[in-house]
mmCIF file of C-alpha atoms in Angstrom:
data_model
loop_
_atom_site.group_PDB
_atom_site.id
_atom_site.type_symbol
_atom_site.label_atom_id
_atom_site.label_comp_id
_atom_site.label_asym_id
_atom_site.label_seq_id
_atom_site.Cartn_x
_atom_site.Cartn_y
_atom_site.Cartn_z
ATOM 1 C CA MET I 386 13.235 52.147 -58.799
ATOM 2 C CA PRO I 387 13.471 48.660 -57.238
ATOM 3 C CA ASP I 388 10.941 45.959 -57.964
ATOM 4 C CA PRO I 389 8.417 46.218 -55.079
ATOM 5 C CA VAL I 390 8.142 42.436 -54.878
ATOM 6 C CA SER I 391 11.871 42.014 -54.226
ATOM 7 C CA VAL I 392 12.205 44.779 -51.644
ATOM 8 C CA GLY I 393 12.907 43.187 -48.300
ATOM 9 C CA TRP I 394 13.352 39.682 -49.715
ATOM 10 C CA LYS I 395 16.273 37.776 -48.222
ATOM 11 C CA ALA I 396 17.564 34.262 -48.538
ATOM 12 C CA SER I 397 17.050 32.313 -45.333
ATOM 13 C CA ALA I 398 19.034 29.575 -43.649
ATOM 14 C CA ASP I 399 16.118 27.255 -44.482
ATOM 15 C CA ASP I 400 16.654 27.668 -48.231
ATOM 16 C CA VAL I 401 17.747 24.418 -49.858
ATOM 17 C CA MET I 402 20.056 25.021 -52.774
ATOM 18 C CA PRO I 403 19.926 22.907 -55.956
ATOM 19 C CA ARG I 404 21.146 19.334 -55.482
ATOM 20 C CA ASN I 405 21.760 18.261 -59.072
ATOM 21 C CA ASP I 406 22.454 19.637 -62.535
ATOM 22 C CA THR I 407 18.809 19.887 -63.592
ATOM 23 C CA GLU I 408 17.853 21.789 -60.435
ATOM 24 C CA ARG I 409 20.864 24.104 -60.926
ATOM 25 C CA ARG I 410 19.847 24.859 -64.512
ATOM 26 C CA ILE I 411 16.246 25.547 -63.539
ATOM 27 C CA ALA I 412 17.323 27.726 -60.595
ATOM 28 C CA ALA I 413 19.610 29.765 -62.864
ATOM 29 C CA VAL I 414 16.690 30.470 -65.217
ATOM 30 C CA TRP I 415 14.390 31.438 -62.328
ATOM 31 C CA GLU I 416 17.069 33.714 -60.844
ATOM 32 C CA LYS I 417 17.558 35.443 -64.196
ATOM 33 C CA VAL I 418 13.856 35.949 -64.968
ATOM 34 C CA LEU I 419 12.731 36.774 -61.416
ATOM 35 C CA GLY I 420 15.791 38.908 -60.616
ATOM 36 C CA ARG I 421 16.435 37.171 -57.285
ATOM 37 C CA LYS I 422 19.405 35.251 -56.070
ATOM 38 C CA PRO I 423 19.630 32.708 -54.552
ATOM 39 C CA ILE I 424 16.407 30.792 -55.038
ATOM 40 C CA GLY I 425 15.932 27.609 -53.032
ATOM 41 C CA ILE I 426 14.409 24.492 -54.543
ATOM 42 C CA TYR I 427 11.346 24.713 -52.264
ATOM 43 C CA ASP I 428 10.638 28.405 -52.955
ATOM 44 C CA ASN I 429 7.268 28.843 -54.654
ATOM 45 C CA PHE I 430 7.309 30.545 -58.060
ATOM 46 C CA PHE I 431 4.256 32.666 -57.227
ATOM 47 C CA ASP I 432 5.527 33.652 -53.769
ATOM 48 C CA LEU I 433 8.679 34.938 -55.491
ATOM 49 C CA GLY I 434 6.610 37.297 -57.646
ATOM 50 C CA GLY I 435 6.003 34.958 -60.556
ATOM 51 C CA ASN I 436 3.090 35.653 -62.875
ATOM 52 C CA SER I 437 1.842 34.370 -66.227
ATOM 53 C CA LEU I 438 4.230 36.521 -68.280
ATOM 54 C CA LYS I 439 7.244 35.439 -66.247
ATOM 55 C CA ALA I 440 6.027 31.837 -66.444
ATOM 56 C CA VAL I 441 6.144 31.980 -70.245
ATOM 57 C CA GLN I 442 9.655 33.495 -70.140
ATOM 58 C CA ILE I 443 10.838 30.822 -67.717
ATOM 59 C CA ILE I 444 9.338 27.951 -69.711
ATOM 60 C CA MET I 445 10.867 29.202 -72.962
ATOM 61 C CA GLN I 446 14.315 29.500 -71.372
ATOM 62 C CA MET I 447 14.013 26.183 -69.523
ATOM 63 C CA SER I 448 13.032 24.408 -72.744
ATOM 64 C CA GLU I 449 16.121 25.829 -74.420
ATOM 65 C CA VAL I 450 18.489 25.073 -71.518
ATOM 66 C CA LEU I 451 17.164 21.544 -70.958
ATOM 67 C CA GLY I 452 16.711 20.727 -74.647
ATOM 68 C CA ARG I 453 13.098 19.560 -74.391
ATOM 69 C CA ASP I 454 9.621 20.999 -74.688
ATOM 70 C CA ILE I 455 8.031 21.965 -71.382
ATOM 71 C CA SER I 456 4.472 23.247 -71.013
ATOM 72 C CA VAL I 457 3.521 26.338 -69.043
ATOM 73 C CA LYS I 458 0.897 24.201 -67.301
ATOM 74 C CA LEU I 459 3.714 22.157 -65.740
ATOM 75 C CA LEU I 460 5.016 25.256 -63.930
ATOM 76 C CA PHE I 461 1.535 26.157 -62.685
ATOM 77 C CA VAL I 462 1.008 22.626 -61.316
ATOM 78 C CA HIS I 463 4.569 22.162 -59.979
ATOM 79 C CA SER I 464 5.492 25.610 -58.685
ATOM 80 C CA THR I 465 8.770 24.817 -56.899
ATOM 81 C CA ILE I 466 12.054 23.848 -58.497
ATOM 82 C CA ALA I 467 12.056 20.518 -56.638
ATOM 83 C CA GLU I 468 8.557 19.587 -57.866
ATOM 84 C CA LEU I 469 9.242 20.844 -61.383
ATOM 85 C CA CYS I 470 12.513 18.929 -61.656
ATOM 86 C CA GLU I 471 10.854 15.717 -60.474
ATOM 87 C CA ALA I 472 8.015 16.146 -63.000
ATOM 88 C CA ILE I 473 10.442 16.841 -65.851
ATOM 89 C CA GLU I 474 12.656 13.869 -65.034
ATOM 90 C CA SER I 475 9.760 11.400 -64.662
#
């Protein structure tokens, strides 16, 4: 049975795809955990069906992929890939 959150979801022409390596890595993790593809850099984690359990999965995988510790709080405060990438790189 399909995930009810993803039923009817479509990428739009307004989606902005990742612009750099960090955004691409983060997007790949989100796509894997959330089961959606593609995910634009301005798509909101919670609007895509994100929750606290998925946040923990994403943070664990992002920490591994990026090679640095990232807090779950960061994802809750910066809930788009663009915001998250900027916060991580600053």
